[in-house]
Amino acid sequence: MGQSTSVLFVCLGNICRSPTAEAVFKQKAADAGLKLVIDSAGTHGYHIGKAPDKRSQAAGVARGYSFKGLKCRRVDESDFEKFDYILAMDDSNLSNLRGMSPSQYQDKIKLFLDFASVEDKEVPDPYYGGKRGFELVLDLIEEASDGLITHIQQS
Ligand code: 4NP
């Protein structure tokens, strides 16, 4: 048996989209009987040490996901070596990650919604919007999580 497959979800602030992805994917991986290392981080450091946004938590908890213990952190140089999948929420996160990563790890960096059958591959930033944005984030993340689980099971 090798080491566990590891997945890092990345957004801008690490308080809305990527912690939601971490919470949803942890639940779905556990339901599928997969033992994975799952974490999230932000490309920027506005909210380091803080819990996920209350609106993200409320929307996610209403669908049965747990945000317990999640704390905002910034993407670190060591993440590129450590994680097998480094999954960006939008194109801006993707290009920031590509700019930060050593060349040998570039292939690990992808858009999370590459694993969802949706046309627009970005999870829209819900931070400055209303409740519907947080529901959309969850819809997209649930679909991509199912796709990623199938992908990991097949590889
Ligand atoms: P996130 O959302 O990238 O999904 O965590 C944001 C959170 C905070 C800010 C922007 C986006 N901010 O500007 O503080």
PDB file of N, CA, C and O in Angstrom, residues 95-150:
ATOM      1  N   SER A  95      -3.941  30.677 -12.168  1.00  0.00           N
ATOM      2  CA  SER A  95      -2.723  31.327 -12.658  1.00  0.00           C
ATOM      3  C   SER A  95      -1.827  31.752 -11.505  1.00  0.00           C
ATOM      4  O   SER A  95      -0.594  31.692 -11.625  1.00  0.00           O
ATOM      5  N   ASN A  96      -2.414  32.128 -10.356  1.00  0.00           N
ATOM      6  CA  ASN A  96      -1.578  32.410  -9.182  1.00  0.00           C
ATOM      7  C   ASN A  96      -0.804  31.170  -8.744  1.00  0.00           C
ATOM      8  O   ASN A  96       0.398  31.248  -8.442  1.00  0.00           O
ATOM      9  N   LEU A  97      -1.479  30.027  -8.717  1.00  0.00           N
ATOM     10  CA  LEU A  97      -0.816  28.778  -8.314  1.00  0.00           C
ATOM     11  C   LEU A  97       0.295  28.418  -9.296  1.00  0.00           C
ATOM     12  O   LEU A  97       1.389  28.013  -8.885  1.00  0.00           O
ATOM     13  N   ARG A  98       0.001  28.561 -10.592  1.00  0.00           N
ATOM     14  CA  ARG A  98       1.023  28.239 -11.597  1.00  0.00           C
ATOM     15  C   ARG A  98       2.248  29.114 -11.434  1.00  0.00           C
ATOM     16  O   ARG A  98       3.380  28.677 -11.643  1.00  0.00           O
ATOM     17  N   GLY A  99       2.018  30.365 -11.049  1.00  0.00           N
ATOM     18  CA  GLY A  99       3.125  31.290 -10.841  1.00  0.00           C
ATOM     19  C   GLY A  99       3.955  30.968  -9.612  1.00  0.00           C
ATOM     20  O   GLY A  99       5.137  31.295  -9.542  1.00  0.00           O
ATOM     21  N   MET A 100       3.319  30.330  -8.626  1.00  0.00           N
ATOM     22  CA  MET A 100       4.011  30.021  -7.371  1.00  0.00           C
ATOM     23  C   MET A 100       4.743  28.683  -7.420  1.00  0.00           C
ATOM     24  O   MET A 100       5.670  28.448  -6.644  1.00  0.00           O
ATOM     25  N   SER A 101       4.268  27.757  -8.269  1.00  0.00           N
ATOM     26  CA  SER A 101       4.732  26.369  -8.202  1.00  0.00           C
ATOM     27  C   SER A 101       6.040  26.129  -8.928  1.00  0.00           C
ATOM     28  O   SER A 101       6.232  26.600 -10.049  1.00  0.00           O
ATOM     29  N   PRO A 102       6.935  25.347  -8.311  1.00  0.00           N
ATOM     30  CA  PRO A 102       8.117  24.874  -9.043  1.00  0.00           C
ATOM     31  C   PRO A 102       7.672  24.098 -10.282  1.00  0.00           C
ATOM     32  O   PRO A 102       6.592  23.502 -10.296  1.00  0.00           O
ATOM     33  N   SER A 103       8.519  24.094 -11.319  1.00  0.00           N
ATOM     34  CA  SER A 103       8.108  23.554 -12.620  1.00  0.00           C
ATOM     35  C   SER A 103       7.750  22.070 -12.571  1.00  0.00           C
ATOM     36  O   SER A 103       6.854  21.621 -13.282  1.00  0.00           O
ATOM     37  N   GLN A 104       8.405  21.323 -11.681  1.00  0.00           N
ATOM     38  CA  GLN A 104       8.142  19.867 -11.691  1.00  0.00           C
ATOM     39  C   GLN A 104       6.769  19.502 -11.136  1.00  0.00           C
ATOM     40  O   GLN A 104       6.362  18.352 -11.254  1.00  0.00           O
ATOM     41  N   TYR A 105       6.069  20.442 -10.532  1.00  0.00           N
ATOM     42  CA  TYR A 105       4.756  20.142  -9.950  1.00  0.00           C
ATOM     43  C   TYR A 105       3.598  20.785 -10.709  1.00  0.00           C
ATOM     44  O   TYR A 105       2.452  20.690 -10.282  1.00  0.00           O
ATOM     45  N   GLN A 106       3.881  21.417 -11.832  1.00  0.00           N
ATOM     46  CA  GLN A 106       2.832  22.144 -12.567  1.00  0.00           C
ATOM     47  C   GLN A 106       1.658  21.244 -12.955  1.00  0.00           C
ATOM     48  O   GLN A 106       0.516  21.686 -12.966  1.00  0.00           O
ATOM     49  N   ASP A 107       1.961  19.969 -13.258  1.00  0.00           N
ATOM     50  CA  ASP A 107       0.899  19.058 -13.709  1.00  0.00           C
ATOM     51  C   ASP A 107      -0.118  18.715 -12.623  1.00  0.00           C
ATOM     52  O   ASP A 107      -1.196  18.216 -12.912  1.00  0.00           O
ATOM     53  N   LYS A 108       0.217  18.967 -11.365  1.00  0.00           N
ATOM     54  CA  LYS A 108      -0.719  18.702 -10.273  1.00  0.00           C
ATOM     55  C   LYS A 108      -1.819  19.759 -10.197  1.00  0.00           C
ATOM     56  O   LYS A 108      -2.839  19.542  -9.551  1.00  0.00           O
ATOM     57  N   ILE A 109      -1.580  20.917 -10.816  1.00  0.00           N
ATOM     58  CA  ILE A 109      -2.470  22.070 -10.656  1.00  0.00           C
ATOM     59  C   ILE A 109      -3.544  22.048 -11.737  1.00  0.00           C
ATOM     60  O   ILE A 109      -3.242  22.060 -12.934  1.00  0.00           O
ATOM     61  N   LYS A 110      -4.806  22.009 -11.286  1.00  0.00           N
ATOM     62  CA  LYS A 110      -5.934  21.943 -12.222  1.00  0.00           C
ATOM     63  C   LYS A 110      -7.086  22.778 -11.673  1.00  0.00           C
ATOM     64  O   LYS A 110      -7.089  23.157 -10.500  1.00  0.00           O
ATOM     65  N   LEU A 111      -8.074  23.010 -12.531  1.00  0.00           N
ATOM     66  CA  LEU A 111      -9.328  23.599 -12.049  1.00  0.00           C
ATOM     67  C   LEU A 111     -10.177  22.485 -11.435  1.00  0.00           C
ATOM     68  O   LEU A 111     -10.322  21.416 -12.037  1.00  0.00           O
ATOM     69  N   PHE A 112     -10.745  22.740 -10.274  1.00  0.00           N
ATOM     70  CA  PHE A 112     -11.592  21.729  -9.634  1.00  0.00           C
ATOM     71  C   PHE A 112     -12.747  21.323 -10.560  1.00  0.00           C
ATOM     72  O   PHE A 112     -13.105  20.153 -10.647  1.00  0.00           O
ATOM     73  N   LEU A 113     -13.312  22.295 -11.262  1.00  0.00           N
ATOM     74  CA  LEU A 113     -14.481  21.984 -12.104  1.00  0.00           C
ATOM     75  C   LEU A 113     -14.126  21.239 -13.393  1.00  0.00           C
ATOM     76  O   LEU A 113     -15.022  20.874 -14.157  1.00  0.00           O
ATOM     77  N   ASP A 114     -12.830  20.964 -13.608  1.00  0.00           N
ATOM     78  CA  ASP A 114     -12.470  20.001 -14.666  1.00  0.00           C
ATOM     79  C   ASP A 114     -13.090  18.638 -14.366  1.00  0.00           C
ATOM     80  O   ASP A 114     -13.268  17.830 -15.271  1.00  0.00           O
ATOM     81  N   PHE A 115     -13.438  18.389 -13.109  1.00  0.00           N
ATOM     82  CA  PHE A 115     -14.040  17.112 -12.720  1.00  0.00           C
ATOM     83  C   PHE A 115     -15.564  17.170 -12.701  1.00  0.00           C
ATOM     84  O   PHE A 115     -16.210  16.221 -12.259  1.00  0.00           O
ATOM     85  N   ALA A 116     -16.149  18.268 -13.148  1.00  0.00           N
ATOM     86  CA  ALA A 116     -17.614  18.400 -13.225  1.00  0.00           C
ATOM     87  C   ALA A 116     -18.017  18.573 -14.687  1.00  0.00           C
ATOM     88  O   ALA A 116     -17.276  19.171 -15.462  1.00  0.00           O
ATOM     89  N   SER A 117     -19.193  18.042 -15.036  1.00  0.00           N
ATOM     90  CA  SER A 117     -19.652  18.245 -16.420  1.00  0.00           C
ATOM     91  C   SER A 117     -20.465  19.531 -16.524  1.00  0.00           C
ATOM     92  O   SER A 117     -21.671  19.508 -16.710  1.00  0.00           O
ATOM     93  N   VAL A 118     -19.769  20.627 -16.339  1.00  0.00           N
ATOM     94  CA  VAL A 118     -20.374  21.951 -16.497  1.00  0.00           C
ATOM     95  C   VAL A 118     -19.564  22.709 -17.541  1.00  0.00           C
ATOM     96  O   VAL A 118     -18.400  22.393 -17.779  1.00  0.00           O
ATOM     97  N   GLU A 119     -20.205  23.691 -18.164  1.00  0.00           N
ATOM     98  CA  GLU A 119     -19.538  24.410 -19.243  1.00  0.00           C
ATOM     99  C   GLU A 119     -18.549  25.443 -18.689  1.00  0.00           C
ATOM    100  O   GLU A 119     -17.409  25.515 -19.129  1.00  0.00           O
ATOM    101  N   ASP A 120     -19.010  26.236 -17.726  1.00  0.00           N
ATOM    102  CA  ASP A 120     -18.152  27.252 -17.118  1.00  0.00           C
ATOM    103  C   ASP A 120     -17.359  26.579 -15.999  1.00  0.00           C
ATOM    104  O   ASP A 120     -17.937  26.083 -15.028  1.00  0.00           O
ATOM    105  N   LYS A 121     -16.041  26.555 -16.136  1.00  0.00           N
ATOM    106  CA  LYS A 121     -15.188  25.783 -15.225  1.00  0.00           C
ATOM    107  C   LYS A 121     -14.755  26.553 -13.972  1.00  0.00           C
ATOM    108  O   LYS A 121     -13.844  26.126 -13.265  1.00  0.00           O
ATOM    109  N   GLU A 122     -15.375  27.706 -13.693  1.00  0.00           N
ATOM    110  CA  GLU A 122     -15.011  28.478 -12.507  1.00  0.00           C
ATOM    111  C   GLU A 122     -16.112  28.392 -11.442  1.00  0.00           C
ATOM    112  O   GLU A 122     -17.297  28.476 -11.756  1.00  0.00           O
ATOM    113  N   VAL A 123     -15.692  28.281 -10.169  1.00  0.00           N
ATOM    114  CA  VAL A 123     -16.628  28.432  -9.053  1.00  0.00           C
ATOM    115  C   VAL A 123     -16.649  29.922  -8.710  1.00  0.00           C
ATOM    116  O   VAL A 123     -15.638  30.454  -8.234  1.00  0.00           O
ATOM    117  N   PRO A 124     -17.761  30.614  -8.955  1.00  0.00           N
ATOM    118  CA  PRO A 124     -17.778  32.073  -8.748  1.00  0.00           C
ATOM    119  C   PRO A 124     -17.593  32.451  -7.278  1.00  0.00           C
ATOM    120  O   PRO A 124     -18.156  31.811  -6.389  1.00  0.00           O
ATOM    121  N   ASP A 125     -16.789  33.476  -7.055  1.00  0.00           N
ATOM    122  CA  ASP A 125     -16.546  33.995  -5.711  1.00  0.00           C
ATOM    123  C   ASP A 125     -17.868  34.530  -5.127  1.00  0.00           C
ATOM    124  O   ASP A 125     -18.449  35.461  -5.670  1.00  0.00           O
ATOM    125  N   PRO A 126     -18.327  33.957  -3.997  1.00  0.00           N
ATOM    126  CA  PRO A 126     -19.624  34.369  -3.439  1.00  0.00           C
ATOM    127  C   PRO A 126     -19.509  35.518  -2.433  1.00  0.00           C
ATOM    128  O   PRO A 126     -20.510  35.994  -1.912  1.00  0.00           O
ATOM    129  N   TYR A 127     -18.274  35.967  -2.148  1.00  0.00           N
ATOM    130  CA  TYR A 127     -18.013  36.804  -0.974  1.00  0.00           C
ATOM    131  C   TYR A 127     -18.837  38.085  -0.929  1.00  0.00           C
ATOM    132  O   TYR A 127     -19.359  38.456   0.117  1.00  0.00           O
ATOM    133  N   TYR A 128     -18.953  38.758  -2.081  1.00  0.00           N
ATOM    134  CA  TYR A 128     -19.659  40.047  -2.084  1.00  0.00           C
ATOM    135  C   TYR A 128     -21.110  39.929  -2.543  1.00  0.00           C
ATOM    136  O   TYR A 128     -21.778  40.931  -2.768  1.00  0.00           O
ATOM    137  N   GLY A 129     -21.599  38.706  -2.699  1.00  0.00           N
ATOM    138  CA  GLY A 129     -22.963  38.524  -3.197  1.00  0.00           C
ATOM    139  C   GLY A 129     -23.915  38.022  -2.133  1.00  0.00           C
ATOM    140  O   GLY A 129     -23.614  38.052  -0.938  1.00  0.00           O
ATOM    141  N   GLY A 130     -25.079  37.565  -2.581  1.00  0.00           N
ATOM    142  CA  GLY A 130     -26.122  37.096  -1.661  1.00  0.00           C
ATOM    143  C   GLY A 130     -26.113  35.590  -1.493  1.00  0.00           C
ATOM    144  O   GLY A 130     -25.183  34.896  -1.916  1.00  0.00           O
ATOM    145  N   LYS A 131     -27.190  35.125  -0.859  1.00  0.00           N
ATOM    146  CA  LYS A 131     -27.314  33.723  -0.473  1.00  0.00           C
ATOM    147  C   LYS A 131     -27.246  32.757  -1.650  1.00  0.00           C
ATOM    148  O   LYS A 131     -26.715  31.653  -1.527  1.00  0.00           O
ATOM    149  N   ARG A 132     -27.798  33.172  -2.782  1.00  0.00           N
ATOM    150  CA  ARG A 132     -27.827  32.285  -3.952  1.00  0.00           C
ATOM    151  C   ARG A 132     -26.440  31.892  -4.395  1.00  0.00           C
ATOM    152  O   ARG A 132     -26.213  30.786  -4.878  1.00  0.00           O
ATOM    153  N   GLY A 133     -25.490  32.814  -4.238  1.00  0.00           N
ATOM    154  CA  GLY A 133     -24.114  32.523  -4.616  1.00  0.00           C
ATOM    155  C   GLY A 133     -23.516  31.381  -3.814  1.00  0.00           C
ATOM    156  O   GLY A 133     -22.763  30.568  -4.339  1.00  0.00           O
ATOM    157  N   PHE A 134     -23.889  31.320  -2.540  1.00  0.00           N
ATOM    158  CA  PHE A 134     -23.371  30.260  -1.676  1.00  0.00           C
ATOM    159  C   PHE A 134     -23.998  28.911  -2.020  1.00  0.00           C
ATOM    160  O   PHE A 134     -23.353  27.864  -1.912  1.00  0.00           O
ATOM    161  N   GLU A 135     -25.250  28.939  -2.446  1.00  0.00           N
ATOM    162  CA  GLU A 135     -25.911  27.700  -2.884  1.00  0.00           C
ATOM    163  C   GLU A 135     -25.292  27.204  -4.192  1.00  0.00           C
ATOM    164  O   GLU A 135     -25.083  26.005  -4.374  1.00  0.00           O
ATOM    165  N   LEU A 136     -24.987  28.144  -5.091  1.00  0.00           N
ATOM    166  CA  LEU A 136     -24.346  27.767  -6.359  1.00  0.00           C
ATOM    167  C   LEU A 136     -22.968  27.150  -6.104  1.00  0.00           C
ATOM    168  O   LEU A 136     -22.597  26.147  -6.722  1.00  0.00           O
ATOM    169  N   VAL A 137     -22.209  27.755  -5.193  1.00  0.00           N
ATOM    170  CA  VAL A 137     -20.903  27.202  -4.812  1.00  0.00           C
ATOM    171  C   VAL A 137     -21.066  25.742  -4.377  1.00  0.00           C
ATOM    172  O   VAL A 137     -20.336  24.853  -4.818  1.00  0.00           O
ATOM    173  N   LEU A 138     -22.056  25.478  -3.540  1.00  0.00           N
ATOM    174  CA  LEU A 138     -22.287  24.107  -3.065  1.00  0.00           C
ATOM    175  C   LEU A 138     -22.693  23.175  -4.201  1.00  0.00           C
ATOM    176  O   LEU A 138     -22.203  22.045  -4.282  1.00  0.00           O
ATOM    177  N   ASP A 139     -23.579  23.637  -5.077  1.00  0.00           N
ATOM    178  CA  ASP A 139     -24.016  22.795  -6.208  1.00  0.00           C
ATOM    179  C   ASP A 139     -22.818  22.380  -7.055  1.00  0.00           C
ATOM    180  O   ASP A 139     -22.665  21.208  -7.407  1.00  0.00           O
ATOM    181  N   LEU A 140     -21.980  23.344  -7.392  1.00  0.00           N
ATOM    182  CA  LEU A 140     -20.823  23.066  -8.255  1.00  0.00           C
ATOM    183  C   LEU A 140     -19.822  22.159  -7.555  1.00  0.00           C
ATOM    184  O   LEU A 140     -19.270  21.229  -8.152  1.00  0.00           O
ATOM    185  N   ILE A 141     -19.581  22.436  -6.275  1.00  0.00           N
ATOM    186  CA  ILE A 141     -18.607  21.655  -5.512  1.00  0.00           C
ATOM    187  C   ILE A 141     -19.094  20.222  -5.305  1.00  0.00           C
ATOM    188  O   ILE A 141     -18.305  19.273  -5.375  1.00  0.00           O
ATOM    189  N   GLU A 142     -20.383  20.034  -5.077  1.00  0.00           N
ATOM    190  CA  GLU A 142     -20.915  18.668  -4.933  1.00  0.00           C
ATOM    191  C   GLU A 142     -20.705  17.877  -6.221  1.00  0.00           C
ATOM    192  O   GLU A 142     -20.276  16.726  -6.189  1.00  0.00           O
ATOM    193  N   GLU A 143     -20.985  18.506  -7.359  1.00  0.00           N
ATOM    194  CA  GLU A 143     -20.842  17.793  -8.629  1.00  0.00           C
ATOM    195  C   GLU A 143     -19.371  17.456  -8.918  1.00  0.00           C
ATOM    196  O   GLU A 143     -19.035  16.339  -9.313  1.00  0.00           O
ATOM    197  N   ALA A 144     -18.490  18.429  -8.717  1.00  0.00           N
ATOM    198  CA  ALA A 144     -17.064  18.184  -8.971  1.00  0.00           C
ATOM    199  C   ALA A 144     -16.495  17.154  -7.995  1.00  0.00           C
ATOM    200  O   ALA A 144     -15.622  16.363  -8.356  1.00  0.00           O
ATOM    201  N   SER A 145     -16.990  17.148  -6.759  1.00  0.00           N
ATOM    202  CA  SER A 145     -16.517  16.166  -5.773  1.00  0.00           C
ATOM    203  C   SER A 145     -16.872  14.758  -6.215  1.00  0.00           C
ATOM    204  O   SER A 145     -16.039  13.841  -6.120  1.00  0.00           O
ATOM    205  N   ASP A 146     -18.092  14.576  -6.706  1.00  0.00           N
ATOM    206  CA  ASP A 146     -18.490  13.251  -7.215  1.00  0.00           C
ATOM    207  C   ASP A 146     -17.587  12.840  -8.371  1.00  0.00           C
ATOM    208  O   ASP A 146     -17.146  11.687  -8.445  1.00  0.00           O
ATOM    209  N   GLY A 147     -17.294  13.787  -9.268  1.00  0.00           N
ATOM    210  CA  GLY A 147     -16.428  13.491 -10.411  1.00  0.00           C
ATOM    211  C   GLY A 147     -15.013  13.152  -9.987  1.00  0.00           C
ATOM    212  O   GLY A 147     -14.386  12.232 -10.525  1.00  0.00           O
ATOM    213  N   LEU A 148     -14.508  13.872  -9.002  1.00  0.00           N
ATOM    214  CA  LEU A 148     -13.143  13.617  -8.524  1.00  0.00           C
ATOM    215  C   LEU A 148     -13.056  12.267  -7.816  1.00  0.00           C
ATOM    216  O   LEU A 148     -12.066  11.548  -7.956  1.00  0.00           O
ATOM    217  N   ILE A 149     -14.084  11.908  -7.076  1.00  0.00           N
ATOM    218  CA  ILE A 149     -14.089  10.603  -6.399  1.00  0.00           C
ATOM    219  C   ILE A 149     -14.077   9.480  -7.428  1.00  0.00           C
ATOM    220  O   ILE A 149     -13.285   8.535  -7.324  1.00  0.00           O
ATOM    221  N   THR A 150     -14.894   9.604  -8.456  1.00  0.00           N
ATOM    222  CA  THR A 150     -14.894   8.599  -9.527  1.00  0.00           C
ATOM    223  C   THR A 150     -13.515   8.524 -10.179  1.00  0.00           C
ATOM    224  O   THR A 150     -12.978   7.438 -10.407  1.00  0.00           O
TER     225      THR A 150
END
